């Protein structure tokens, strides 16, 4: 990564603990153009944790307006991870065309 790189987090669809289908079914669905959009919570949390200690990443750009669903506990975990990222002295920017309640909740953790 180059210096002053931004990590963009723009999940689409549902934020889930586990994918709703096995890898083969997901690959077939994607090939047929019928992909179920899901992002695993652990992927978001790992990315934020790694970015907090990466000297080349100086901010996160959060784009929550395409999140179709997530539970309150999931939103809270992401919010805590965003807070931890900010405590590392780096900036969190929230950007979107319009927020529903879940997106607004996450955006409230931004600078």
mmCIF file of N, CA, C and O in Angstrom:
data_model
loop_
_atom_site.group_PDB
_atom_site.id
_atom_site.type_symbol
_atom_site.label_atom_id
_atom_site.label_comp_id
_atom_site.label_asym_id
_atom_site.label_seq_id
_atom_site.Cartn_x
_atom_site.Cartn_y
_atom_site.Cartn_z
ATOM 1 N N UNK A 1 0.820 -1.186 0.000
ATOM 2 C CA UNK A 1 0.000 0.000 0.000
ATOM 3 C C UNK A 1 0.860 1.244 0.000
ATOM 4 O O UNK A 1 1.923 1.279 0.608
ATOM 5 N N UNK A 2 0.361 2.273 -0.647
ATOM 6 C CA UNK A 2 1.052 3.545 -0.630
ATOM 7 C C UNK A 2 0.702 4.297 0.650
ATOM 8 O O UNK A 2 -0.288 3.995 1.307
ATOM 9 N N UNK A 3 1.501 5.304 0.969
ATOM 10 C CA UNK A 3 1.209 6.128 2.131
ATOM 11 C C UNK A 3 -0.110 6.859 1.943
ATOM 12 O O UNK A 3 -0.526 7.144 0.826
ATOM 13 N N UNK A 4 -0.750 7.169 3.054
ATOM 14 C CA UNK A 4 -2.015 7.913 3.077
ATOM 15 C C UNK A 4 -3.111 7.232 2.252
ATOM 16 O O UNK A 4 -3.824 7.866 1.492
ATOM 17 N N UNK A 5 -3.221 5.934 2.437
ATOM 18 C CA UNK A 5 -4.247 5.145 1.776
ATOM 19 C C UNK A 5 -5.492 5.100 2.647
ATOM 20 O O UNK A 5 -5.405 5.075 3.868
ATOM 21 N N UNK A 6 -6.660 5.098 2.012
ATOM 22 C CA UNK A 6 -7.931 4.980 2.733
ATOM 23 C C UNK A 6 -8.477 3.568 2.549
ATOM 24 O O UNK A 6 -8.461 3.027 1.445
ATOM 25 N N UNK A 7 -8.949 2.994 3.630
ATOM 26 C CA UNK A 7 -9.657 1.723 3.573
ATOM 27 C C UNK A 7 -11.126 2.046 3.358
ATOM 28 O O UNK A 7 -11.732 2.766 4.153
ATOM 29 N N UNK A 8 -11.705 1.546 2.283
ATOM 30 C CA UNK A 8 -13.116 1.781 1.992
ATOM 31 C C UNK A 8 -13.905 0.556 2.429
ATOM 32 O O UNK A 8 -13.634 -0.559 1.991
ATOM 33 N N UNK A 9 -14.883 0.786 3.301
ATOM 34 C CA UNK A 9 -15.774 -0.279 3.745
ATOM 35 C C UNK A 9 -17.159 0.061 3.214
ATOM 36 O O UNK A 9 -17.791 1.012 3.666
ATOM 37 N N UNK A 10 -17.593 -0.723 2.224
ATOM 38 C CA UNK A 10 -18.875 -0.468 1.566
ATOM 39 C C UNK A 10 -19.630 -1.782 1.394
ATOM 40 O O UNK A 10 -19.774 -2.294 0.281
ATOM 41 N N UNK A 11 -20.110 -2.351 2.508
ATOM 42 C CA UNK A 11 -20.811 -3.637 2.402
ATOM 43 C C UNK A 11 -22.140 -3.495 1.679
ATOM 44 O O UNK A 11 -22.828 -2.485 1.796
ATOM 45 N N UNK A 12 -22.472 -4.523 0.913
ATOM 46 C CA UNK A 12 -23.753 -4.570 0.201
ATOM 47 C C UNK A 12 -24.526 -5.785 0.661
ATOM 48 O O UNK A 12 -23.959 -6.849 0.866
ATOM 49 N N UNK A 13 -25.793 -5.603 0.833
ATOM 50 C CA UNK A 13 -26.625 -6.709 1.272
ATOM 51 C C UNK A 13 -26.614 -6.850 2.780
ATOM 52 O O UNK A 13 -26.468 -5.881 3.511
ATOM 53 N N UNK A 14 -26.729 -8.075 3.231
ATOM 54 C CA UNK A 14 -26.802 -8.355 4.665
ATOM 55 C C UNK A 14 -25.403 -8.519 5.255
ATOM 56 O O UNK A 14 -24.502 -9.031 4.601
ATOM 57 N N UNK A 15 -25.250 -8.063 6.483
ATOM 58 C CA UNK A 15 -24.028 -8.341 7.232
ATOM 59 C C UNK A 15 -24.363 -9.510 8.135
ATOM 60 O O UNK A 15 -25.278 -9.421 8.956
ATOM 61 N N UNK A 16 -23.638 -10.608 7.947
ATOM 62 C CA UNK A 16 -23.996 -11.876 8.586
ATOM 63 C C UNK A 16 -22.817 -12.468 9.352
ATOM 64 O O UNK A 16 -21.661 -12.139 9.080
ATOM 65 N N UNK A 17 -23.128 -13.330 10.296
ATOM 66 C CA UNK A 17 -22.092 -14.094 11.002
ATOM 67 C C UNK A 17 -21.556 -15.195 10.091
ATOM 68 O O UNK A 17 -20.360 -15.432 10.043
ATOM 69 N N UNK A 18 -22.446 -15.889 9.415
ATOM 70 C CA UNK A 18 -22.112 -16.995 8.520
ATOM 71 C C UNK A 18 -22.844 -16.778 7.203
ATOM 72 O O UNK A 18 -23.978 -16.308 7.192
ATOM 73 N N UNK A 19 -22.199 -17.143 6.096
ATOM 74 C CA UNK A 19 -22.899 -17.086 4.813
ATOM 75 C C UNK A 19 -24.100 -18.018 4.830
ATOM 76 O O UNK A 19 -24.084 -19.055 5.492
ATOM 77 N N UNK A 20 -25.130 -17.662 4.110
ATOM 78 C CA UNK A 20 -26.359 -18.456 4.109
ATOM 79 C C UNK A 20 -26.266 -19.692 3.211
ATOM 80 O O UNK A 20 -27.140 -20.549 3.252
ATOM 81 N N UNK A 21 -25.228 -19.782 2.390
ATOM 82 C CA UNK A 21 -25.059 -20.942 1.505
ATOM 83 C C UNK A 21 -23.604 -21.395 1.554
ATOM 84 O O UNK A 21 -22.711 -20.626 1.924
ATOM 85 N N UNK A 22 -23.381 -22.631 1.142
ATOM 86 C CA UNK A 22 -22.005 -23.135 1.119
ATOM 87 C C UNK A 22 -21.265 -22.533 -0.086
ATOM 88 O O UNK A 22 -21.883 -21.966 -0.987
ATOM 89 N N UNK A 23 -19.931 -22.636 -0.111
ATOM 90 C CA UNK A 23 -19.148 -21.999 -1.175
ATOM 91 C C UNK A 23 -19.551 -22.418 -2.594
ATOM 92 O O UNK A 23 -19.585 -21.584 -3.498
ATOM 93 N N UNK A 24 -19.862 -23.683 -2.790
ATOM 94 C CA UNK A 24 -20.246 -24.144 -4.130
ATOM 95 C C UNK A 24 -21.556 -23.499 -4.579
ATOM 96 O O UNK A 24 -21.670 -23.030 -5.723
ATOM 97 N N UNK A 25 -22.544 -23.456 -3.691
ATOM 98 C CA UNK A 25 -23.824 -22.835 -4.041
ATOM 99 C C UNK A 25 -23.661 -21.340 -4.306
ATOM 100 O O UNK A 25 -24.292 -20.791 -5.211
ATOM 101 N N UNK A 26 -22.799 -20.674 -3.536
ATOM 102 C CA UNK A 26 -22.558 -19.244 -3.753
ATOM 103 C C UNK A 26 -21.899 -19.010 -5.114
ATOM 104 O O UNK A 26 -22.248 -18.080 -5.833
ATOM 105 N N UNK A 27 -20.942 -19.873 -5.482
ATOM 106 C CA UNK A 27 -20.257 -19.735 -6.770
ATOM 107 C C UNK A 27 -21.217 -19.958 -7.932
ATOM 108 O O UNK A 27 -21.198 -19.227 -8.927
ATOM 109 N N UNK A 28 -22.083 -20.954 -7.813
ATOM 110 C CA UNK A 28 -23.061 -21.229 -8.871
ATOM 111 C C UNK A 28 -24.036 -20.065 -8.994
ATOM 112 O O UNK A 28 -24.340 -19.614 -10.100
ATOM 113 N N UNK A 29 -24.516 -19.573 -7.878
ATOM 114 C CA UNK A 29 -25.442 -18.433 -7.901
ATOM 115 C C UNK A 29 -24.798 -17.212 -8.540
ATOM 116 O O UNK A 29 -25.426 -16.505 -9.329
ATOM 117 N N UNK A 30 -23.550 -16.966 -8.215
ATOM 118 C CA UNK A 30 -22.841 -15.818 -8.788
ATOM 119 C C UNK A 30 -22.684 -15.988 -10.289
ATOM 120 O O UNK A 30 -22.892 -15.046 -11.057
ATOM 121 N N UNK A 31 -22.338 -17.197 -10.734
ATOM 122 C CA UNK A 31 -22.173 -17.468 -12.167
ATOM 123 C C UNK A 31 -23.486 -17.296 -12.926
ATOM 124 O O UNK A 31 -23.488 -16.871 -14.079
ATOM 125 N N UNK A 32 -24.585 -17.600 -12.260
ATOM 126 C CA UNK A 32 -25.904 -17.480 -12.902
ATOM 127 C C UNK A 32 -26.487 -16.077 -12.765
ATOM 128 O O UNK A 32 -27.587 -15.811 -13.247
ATOM 129 N N UNK A 33 -25.760 -15.188 -12.099
ATOM 130 C CA UNK A 33 -26.239 -13.817 -11.930
ATOM 131 C C UNK A 33 -27.291 -13.665 -10.854
ATOM 132 O O UNK A 33 -28.027 -12.681 -10.828
ATOM 133 N N UNK A 34 -27.369 -14.633 -9.970
ATOM 134 C CA UNK A 34 -28.375 -14.621 -8.907
ATOM 135 C C UNK A 34 -27.695 -14.617 -7.541
ATOM 136 O O UNK A 34 -28.123 -15.297 -6.613
ATOM 137 N N UNK A 35 -26.631 -13.827 -7.436
ATOM 138 C CA UNK A 35 -25.827 -13.809 -6.224
ATOM 139 C C UNK A 35 -26.580 -13.179 -5.054
ATOM 140 O O UNK A 35 -27.229 -12.140 -5.199
ATOM 141 N N UNK A 36 -26.484 -13.815 -3.905
ATOM 142 C CA UNK A 36 -27.035 -13.257 -2.668
ATOM 143 C C UNK A 36 -25.930 -12.409 -2.061
ATOM 144 O O UNK A 36 -24.846 -12.905 -1.768
ATOM 145 N N UNK A 37 -26.205 -11.116 -1.895
ATOM 146 C CA UNK A 37 -25.188 -10.196 -1.389
ATOM 147 C C UNK A 37 -25.107 -10.309 0.135
ATOM 148 O O UNK A 37 -26.073 -10.006 0.836
ATOM 149 N N UNK A 38 -23.956 -10.758 0.612
ATOM 150 C CA UNK A 38 -23.707 -10.885 2.042
ATOM 151 C C UNK A 38 -22.248 -10.528 2.334
ATOM 152 O O UNK A 38 -21.370 -10.785 1.523
ATOM 153 N N UNK A 39 -22.026 -9.939 3.489
ATOM 154 C CA UNK A 39 -20.683 -9.648 3.970
ATOM 155 C C UNK A 39 -20.574 -10.228 5.365
ATOM 156 O O UNK A 39 -21.456 -10.013 6.199
ATOM 157 N N UNK A 40 -19.494 -10.945 5.615
ATOM 158 C CA UNK A 40 -19.324 -11.516 6.947
ATOM 159 C C UNK A 40 -18.809 -10.452 7.906
ATOM 160 O O UNK A 40 -17.899 -9.681 7.582
ATOM 161 N N UNK A 41 -19.397 -10.421 9.072
ATOM 162 C CA UNK A 41 -19.014 -9.483 10.115
ATOM 163 C C UNK A 41 -17.531 -9.584 10.424
ATOM 164 O O UNK A 41 -16.838 -8.580 10.538
ATOM 165 N N UNK A 42 -17.026 -10.793 10.526
ATOM 166 C CA UNK A 42 -15.622 -10.974 10.900
ATOM 167 C C UNK A 42 -14.669 -10.356 9.885
ATOM 168 O O UNK A 42 -13.587 -9.912 10.233
ATOM 169 N N UNK A 43 -15.069 -10.297 8.600
ATOM 170 C CA UNK A 43 -14.219 -9.669 7.591
ATOM 171 C C UNK A 43 -14.107 -8.166 7.827
ATOM 172 O O UNK A 43 -13.030 -7.581 7.681
ATOM 173 N N UNK A 44 -15.215 -7.538 8.195
ATOM 174 C CA UNK A 44 -15.207 -6.104 8.484
ATOM 175 C C UNK A 44 -14.356 -5.827 9.723
ATOM 176 O O UNK A 44 -13.523 -4.918 9.733
ATOM 177 N N UNK A 45 -14.559 -6.629 10.766
ATOM 178 C CA UNK A 45 -13.813 -6.420 12.010
ATOM 179 C C UNK A 45 -12.315 -6.638 11.814
ATOM 180 O O UNK A 45 -11.498 -5.868 12.331
ATOM 181 N N UNK A 46 -11.936 -7.664 11.057
ATOM 182 C CA UNK A 46 -10.516 -7.921 10.797
ATOM 183 C C UNK A 46 -9.885 -6.784 9.998
ATOM 184 O O UNK A 46 -8.751 -6.390 10.255
ATOM 185 N N UNK A 47 -10.614 -6.290 9.005
ATOM 186 C CA UNK A 47 -10.084 -5.199 8.184
ATOM 187 C C UNK A 47 -9.852 -3.946 9.023
ATOM 188 O O UNK A 47 -8.814 -3.286 8.891
ATOM 189 N N UNK A 48 -10.801 -3.624 9.889
ATOM 190 C CA UNK A 48 -10.645 -2.441 10.748
ATOM 191 C C UNK A 48 -9.495 -2.618 11.729
ATOM 192 O O UNK A 48 -8.721 -1.687 11.960
ATOM 193 N N UNK A 49 -9.360 -3.803 12.285
ATOM 194 C CA UNK A 49 -8.289 -4.076 13.230
ATOM 195 C C UNK A 49 -6.921 -3.973 12.551
ATOM 196 O O UNK A 49 -5.994 -3.357 13.082
ATOM 197 N N UNK A 50 -6.794 -4.542 11.366
ATOM 198 C CA UNK A 50 -5.529 -4.487 10.635
ATOM 199 C C UNK A 50 -5.203 -3.058 10.201
ATOM 200 O O UNK A 50 -4.052 -2.628 10.263
ATOM 201 N N UNK A 51 -6.211 -2.323 9.779
ATOM 202 C CA UNK A 51 -5.994 -0.948 9.316
ATOM 203 C C UNK A 51 -5.543 -0.036 10.452
ATOM 204 O O UNK A 51 -4.798 0.917 10.232
ATOM 205 N N UNK A 52 -5.990 -0.315 11.658
ATOM 206 C CA UNK A 52 -5.624 0.522 12.803
ATOM 207 C C UNK A 52 -4.125 0.507 13.062
ATOM 208 O O UNK A 52 -3.565 1.491 13.529
ATOM 209 N N UNK A 53 -3.464 -0.596 12.741
ATOM 210 C CA UNK A 53 -2.029 -0.701 12.994
ATOM 211 C C UNK A 53 -1.183 -0.574 11.731
ATOM 212 O O UNK A 53 0.037 -0.609 11.814
ATOM 213 N N UNK A 54 -1.808 -0.439 10.582
ATOM 214 C CA UNK A 54 -1.081 -0.299 9.320
ATOM 215 C C UNK A 54 -0.654 1.154 9.142
ATOM 216 O O UNK A 54 -1.503 2.039 9.056
ATOM 217 N N UNK A 55 0.644 1.433 9.073
ATOM 218 C CA UNK A 55 1.100 2.825 8.971
ATOM 219 C C UNK A 55 0.736 3.504 7.654
ATOM 220 O O UNK A 55 0.756 4.727 7.565
ATOM 221 N N UNK A 56 0.389 2.738 6.634
ATOM 222 C CA UNK A 56 0.033 3.330 5.343
ATOM 223 C C UNK A 56 -1.436 3.730 5.256
ATOM 224 O O UNK A 56 -1.808 4.511 4.384
ATOM 225 N N UNK A 57 -2.269 3.183 6.114
ATOM 226 C CA UNK A 57 -3.691 3.528 6.102
ATOM 227 C C UNK A 57 -3.917 4.630 7.129
ATOM 228 O O UNK A 57 -3.647 4.451 8.310
ATOM 229 N N UNK A 58 -4.428 5.763 6.659
ATOM 230 C CA UNK A 58 -4.637 6.877 7.587
ATOM 231 C C UNK A 58 -6.100 7.229 7.796
ATOM 232 O O UNK A 58 -6.416 8.104 8.586
ATOM 233 N N UNK A 59 -7.003 6.527 7.118
ATOM 234 C CA UNK A 59 -8.434 6.782 7.342
ATOM 235 C C UNK A 59 -9.259 5.622 6.798
ATOM 236 O O UNK A 59 -8.812 4.843 5.982
ATOM 237 N N UNK A 60 -10.482 5.560 7.297
ATOM 238 C CA UNK A 60 -11.485 4.628 6.790
ATOM 239 C C UNK A 60 -12.611 5.453 6.194
ATOM 240 O O UNK A 60 -13.044 6.439 6.789
ATOM 241 N N UNK A 61 -13.061 5.048 5.017
ATOM 242 C CA UNK A 61 -14.242 5.648 4.411
ATOM 243 C C UNK A 61 -15.349 4.600 4.513
ATOM 244 O O UNK A 61 -15.257 3.531 3.924
ATOM 245 N N UNK A 62 -16.354 4.908 5.290
ATOM 246 C CA UNK A 62 -17.472 4.001 5.538
ATOM 247 C C UNK A 62 -18.647 4.418 4.665
ATOM 248 O O UNK A 62 -19.075 5.570 4.699
ATOM 249 N N UNK A 63 -19.155 3.478 3.885
ATOM 250 C CA UNK A 63 -20.296 3.739 3.009
ATOM 251 C C UNK A 63 -21.410 2.743 3.361
ATOM 252 O O UNK A 63 -21.523 1.692 2.734
ATOM 253 N N UNK A 64 -22.228 3.065 4.369
ATOM 254 C CA UNK A 64 -23.216 2.099 4.863
ATOM 255 C C UNK A 64 -24.568 2.119 4.160
ATOM 256 O O UNK A 64 -25.479 1.417 4.574
ATOM 257 N N UNK A 65 -24.724 2.891 3.093
ATOM 258 C CA UNK A 65 -26.052 3.054 2.510
ATOM 259 C C UNK A 65 -26.537 1.859 1.684
ATOM 260 O O UNK A 65 -27.694 1.814 1.291
ATOM 261 N N UNK A 66 -25.699 0.864 1.444
ATOM 262 C CA UNK A 66 -26.125 -0.326 0.704
ATOM 263 C C UNK A 66 -26.322 -1.549 1.612
ATOM 264 O O UNK A 66 -26.475 -2.661 1.128
ATOM 265 N N UNK A 67 -26.294 -1.321 2.924
ATOM 266 C CA UNK A 67 -26.526 -2.424 3.856
ATOM 267 C C UNK A 67 -28.019 -2.730 3.871
ATOM 268 O O UNK A 67 -28.834 -1.869 4.178
ATOM 269 N N UNK A 68 -28.360 -3.959 3.517
ATOM 270 C CA UNK A 68 -29.775 -4.356 3.466
ATOM 271 C C UNK A 68 -30.289 -4.774 4.834
ATOM 272 O O UNK A 68 -31.441 -4.508 5.171
ATOM 273 N N UNK A 69 -29.435 -5.436 5.607
ATOM 274 C CA UNK A 69 -29.862 -5.848 6.948
ATOM 275 C C UNK A 69 -28.647 -6.168 7.808
ATOM 276 O O UNK A 69 -27.602 -6.561 7.305
ATOM 277 N N UNK A 70 -28.835 -5.945 9.103
ATOM 278 C CA UNK A 70 -27.867 -6.359 10.119
ATOM 279 C C UNK A 70 -28.559 -6.223 11.457
ATOM 280 O O UNK A 70 -29.413 -5.351 11.637
ATOM 281 N N UNK A 71 -28.191 -7.073 12.362
ATOM 282 C CA UNK A 71 -28.785 -7.031 13.682
ATOM 283 C C UNK A 71 -28.171 -5.940 14.542
ATOM 284 O O UNK A 71 -27.116 -5.390 14.225
ATOM 285 N N UNK A 72 -28.836 -5.639 15.634
ATOM 286 C CA UNK A 72 -28.351 -4.613 16.544
ATOM 287 C C UNK A 72 -26.998 -4.995 17.148
ATOM 288 O O UNK A 72 -26.106 -4.156 17.270
ATOM 289 N N UNK A 73 -26.810 -6.253 17.496
ATOM 290 C CA UNK A 73 -25.531 -6.690 18.056
ATOM 291 C C UNK A 73 -24.413 -6.545 17.025
ATOM 292 O O UNK A 73 -23.294 -6.149 17.365
ATOM 293 N N UNK A 74 -24.710 -6.817 15.780
ATOM 294 C CA UNK A 74 -23.735 -6.653 14.708
ATOM 295 C C UNK A 74 -23.364 -5.187 14.543
ATOM 296 O O UNK A 74 -22.184 -4.833 14.433
ATOM 297 N N UNK A 75 -24.364 -4.314 14.532
ATOM 298 C CA UNK A 75 -24.118 -2.874 14.414
ATOM 299 C C UNK A 75 -23.262 -2.385 15.580
ATOM 300 O O UNK A 75 -22.342 -1.575 15.391
ATOM 301 N N UNK A 76 -23.542 -2.895 16.750
ATOM 302 C CA UNK A 76 -22.769 -2.489 17.937
ATOM 303 C C UNK A 76 -21.317 -2.932 17.810
ATOM 304 O O UNK A 76 -20.408 -2.165 18.123
ATOM 305 N N UNK A 77 -21.075 -4.152 17.339
ATOM 306 C CA UNK A 77 -19.696 -4.633 17.182
ATOM 307 C C UNK A 77 -18.932 -3.804 16.162
ATOM 308 O O UNK A 77 -17.763 -3.461 16.377
ATOM 309 N N UNK A 78 -19.568 -3.459 15.060
ATOM 310 C CA UNK A 78 -18.903 -2.626 14.054
ATOM 311 C C UNK A 78 -18.645 -1.233 14.620
ATOM 312 O O UNK A 78 -17.576 -0.655 14.411
ATOM 313 N N UNK A 79 -19.606 -0.695 15.346
ATOM 314 C CA UNK A 79 -19.439 0.611 15.967
ATOM 315 C C UNK A 79 -18.258 0.630 16.922
ATOM 316 O O UNK A 79 -17.457 1.575 16.936
ATOM 317 N N UNK A 80 -18.124 -0.413 17.734
ATOM 318 C CA UNK A 80 -16.995 -0.508 18.662
ATOM 319 C C UNK A 80 -15.669 -0.615 17.910
ATOM 320 O O UNK A 80 -14.664 -0.029 18.317
ATOM 321 N N UNK A 81 -15.668 -1.345 16.796
ATOM 322 C CA UNK A 81 -14.455 -1.468 15.989
ATOM 323 C C UNK A 81 -14.085 -0.130 15.347
ATOM 324 O O UNK A 81 -12.905 0.218 15.260
ATOM 325 N N UNK A 82 -15.089 0.639 14.929
ATOM 326 C CA UNK A 82 -14.827 1.976 14.381
ATOM 327 C C UNK A 82 -14.268 2.895 15.461
ATOM 328 O O UNK A 82 -13.337 3.674 15.207
ATOM 329 N N UNK A 83 -14.812 2.798 16.663
ATOM 330 C CA UNK A 83 -14.303 3.596 17.782
ATOM 331 C C UNK A 83 -12.845 3.244 18.091
ATOM 332 O O UNK A 83 -12.020 4.123 18.331
ATOM 333 N N UNK A 84 -12.522 1.958 18.071
ATOM 334 C CA UNK A 84 -11.150 1.519 18.325
ATOM 335 C C UNK A 84 -10.215 2.028 17.235
ATOM 336 O O UNK A 84 -9.086 2.444 17.516
ATOM 337 N N UNK A 85 -10.682 2.021 15.997
ATOM 338 C CA UNK A 85 -9.878 2.545 14.892
ATOM 339 C C UNK A 85 -9.603 4.028 15.110
ATOM 340 O O UNK A 85 -8.483 4.492 14.939
ATOM 341 N N UNK A 86 -10.620 4.778 15.509
ATOM 342 C CA UNK A 86 -10.448 6.220 15.754
ATOM 343 C C UNK A 86 -9.474 6.475 16.908
ATOM 344 O O UNK A 86 -8.709 7.428 16.876
ATOM 345 N N UNK A 87 -9.485 5.606 17.913
ATOM 346 C CA UNK A 87 -8.570 5.767 19.049
ATOM 347 C C UNK A 87 -7.115 5.589 18.634
ATOM 348 O O UNK A 87 -6.213 6.037 19.340
ATOM 349 N N UNK A 88 -6.883 4.970 17.485
ATOM 350 C CA UNK A 88 -5.508 4.826 16.985
ATOM 351 C C UNK A 88 -5.014 6.132 16.372
ATOM 352 O O UNK A 88 -3.885 6.189 15.888
ATOM 353 N N UNK A 89 -5.857 7.173 16.399
ATOM 354 C CA UNK A 89 -5.466 8.475 15.885
ATOM 355 C C UNK A 89 -5.777 8.686 14.424
ATOM 356 O O UNK A 89 -5.328 9.658 13.820
ATOM 357 N N UNK A 90 -6.563 7.786 13.867
ATOM 358 C CA UNK A 90 -6.895 7.871 12.452
ATOM 359 C C UNK A 90 -8.348 8.311 12.277
ATOM 360 O O UNK A 90 -9.147 8.229 13.197
ATOM 361 N N UNK A 91 -8.669 8.753 11.088
ATOM 362 C CA UNK A 91 -9.969 9.354 10.794
ATOM 363 C C UNK A 91 -10.946 8.338 10.212
ATOM 364 O O UNK A 91 -10.565 7.462 9.445
ATOM 365 N N UNK A 92 -12.213 8.485 10.581
ATOM 366 C CA UNK A 92 -13.295 7.698 9.987
ATOM 367 C C UNK A 92 -14.248 8.677 9.312
ATOM 368 O O UNK A 92 -14.756 9.599 9.944
ATOM 369 N N UNK A 93 -14.467 8.473 8.032
ATOM 370 C CA UNK A 93 -15.373 9.320 7.257
ATOM 371 C C UNK A 93 -16.558 8.465 6.832
ATOM 372 O O UNK A 93 -16.385 7.370 6.295
ATOM 373 N N UNK A 94 -17.770 8.951 7.065
ATOM 374 C CA UNK A 94 -18.972 8.261 6.613
ATOM 375 C C UNK A 94 -19.512 9.000 5.397
ATOM 376 O O UNK A 94 -19.615 10.231 5.400
ATOM 377 N N UNK A 95 -19.854 8.250 4.360
ATOM 378 C CA UNK A 95 -20.350 8.849 3.130
ATOM 379 C C UNK A 95 -21.485 7.997 2.593
ATOM 380 O O UNK A 95 -21.408 6.773 2.600
ATOM 381 N N UNK A 96 -22.525 8.625 2.135
ATOM 382 C CA UNK A 96 -23.629 7.892 1.540
ATOM 383 C C UNK A 96 -24.642 8.837 0.943
ATOM 384 O O UNK A 96 -24.635 10.044 1.198
ATOM 385 N N UNK A 97 -25.512 8.294 0.126
ATOM 386 C CA UNK A 97 -26.560 9.085 -0.523
ATOM 387 C C UNK A 97 -27.784 9.237 0.364
ATOM 388 O O UNK A 97 -28.568 10.144 0.196
ATOM 389 N N UNK A 98 -27.947 8.335 1.271
ATOM 390 C CA UNK A 98 -29.062 8.373 2.208
ATOM 391 C C UNK A 98 -28.937 7.208 3.158
ATOM 392 O O UNK A 98 -28.525 6.124 2.770
ATOM 393 N N UNK A 99 -29.252 7.458 4.404
ATOM 394 C CA UNK A 99 -29.095 6.421 5.410
ATOM 395 C C UNK A 99 -30.443 5.987 5.949
ATOM 396 O O UNK A 99 -31.322 6.802 6.163
ATOM 397 N N UNK A 100 -30.545 4.699 6.206
ATOM 398 C CA UNK A 100 -31.625 4.190 7.035
ATOM 399 C C UNK A 100 -31.060 4.138 8.449
ATOM 400 O O UNK A 100 -29.917 4.515 8.688
ATOM 401 N N UNK A 101 -31.844 3.667 9.375
ATOM 402 C CA UNK A 101 -31.423 3.696 10.781
ATOM 403 C C UNK A 101 -30.103 2.969 11.012
ATOM 404 O O UNK A 101 -29.235 3.466 11.714
ATOM 405 N N UNK A 102 -29.919 1.808 10.411
ATOM 406 C CA UNK A 102 -28.683 1.030 10.636
ATOM 407 C C UNK A 102 -27.458 1.764 10.081
ATOM 408 O O UNK A 102 -26.402 1.768 10.691
ATOM 409 N N UNK A 103 -27.588 2.392 8.924
ATOM 410 C CA UNK A 103 -26.487 3.148 8.365
ATOM 411 C C UNK A 103 -26.179 4.393 9.173
ATOM 412 O O UNK A 103 -25.016 4.762 9.358
ATOM 413 N N UNK A 104 -27.219 5.040 9.648
ATOM 414 C CA UNK A 104 -27.043 6.232 10.466
ATOM 415 C C UNK A 104 -26.337 5.880 11.770
ATOM 416 O O UNK A 104 -25.479 6.610 12.245
ATOM 417 N N UNK A 105 -26.683 4.744 12.347
ATOM 418 C CA UNK A 105 -26.033 4.288 13.577
ATOM 419 C C UNK A 105 -24.530 4.152 13.367
ATOM 420 O O UNK A 105 -23.732 4.600 14.184
ATOM 421 N N UNK A 106 -24.131 3.517 12.260
ATOM 422 C CA UNK A 106 -22.710 3.342 11.988
ATOM 423 C C UNK A 106 -22.043 4.680 11.674
ATOM 424 O O UNK A 106 -20.932 4.949 12.127
ATOM 425 N N UNK A 107 -22.728 5.527 10.920
ATOM 426 C CA UNK A 107 -22.168 6.832 10.566
ATOM 427 C C UNK A 107 -21.944 7.692 11.811
ATOM 428 O O UNK A 107 -21.048 8.537 11.818
ATOM 429 N N UNK A 108 -22.718 7.468 12.837
ATOM 430 C CA UNK A 108 -22.553 8.238 14.071
ATOM 431 C C UNK A 108 -21.213 7.957 14.746
ATOM 432 O O UNK A 108 -20.770 8.739 15.583
ATOM 433 N N UNK A 109 -20.539 6.898 14.359
ATOM 434 C CA UNK A 109 -19.221 6.567 14.915
ATOM 435 C C UNK A 109 -18.089 7.203 14.116
ATOM 436 O O UNK A 109 -16.923 7.020 14.448
ATOM 437 N N UNK A 110 -18.424 7.931 13.077
ATOM 438 C CA UNK A 110 -17.414 8.585 12.244
ATOM 439 C C UNK A 110 -17.054 9.959 12.780
ATOM 440 O O UNK A 110 -17.742 10.511 13.624
ATOM 441 N N UNK A 111 -15.960 10.487 12.251
ATOM 442 C CA UNK A 111 -15.554 11.841 12.605
ATOM 443 C C UNK A 111 -16.503 12.843 11.997
ATOM 444 O O UNK A 111 -16.730 13.884 12.466
#
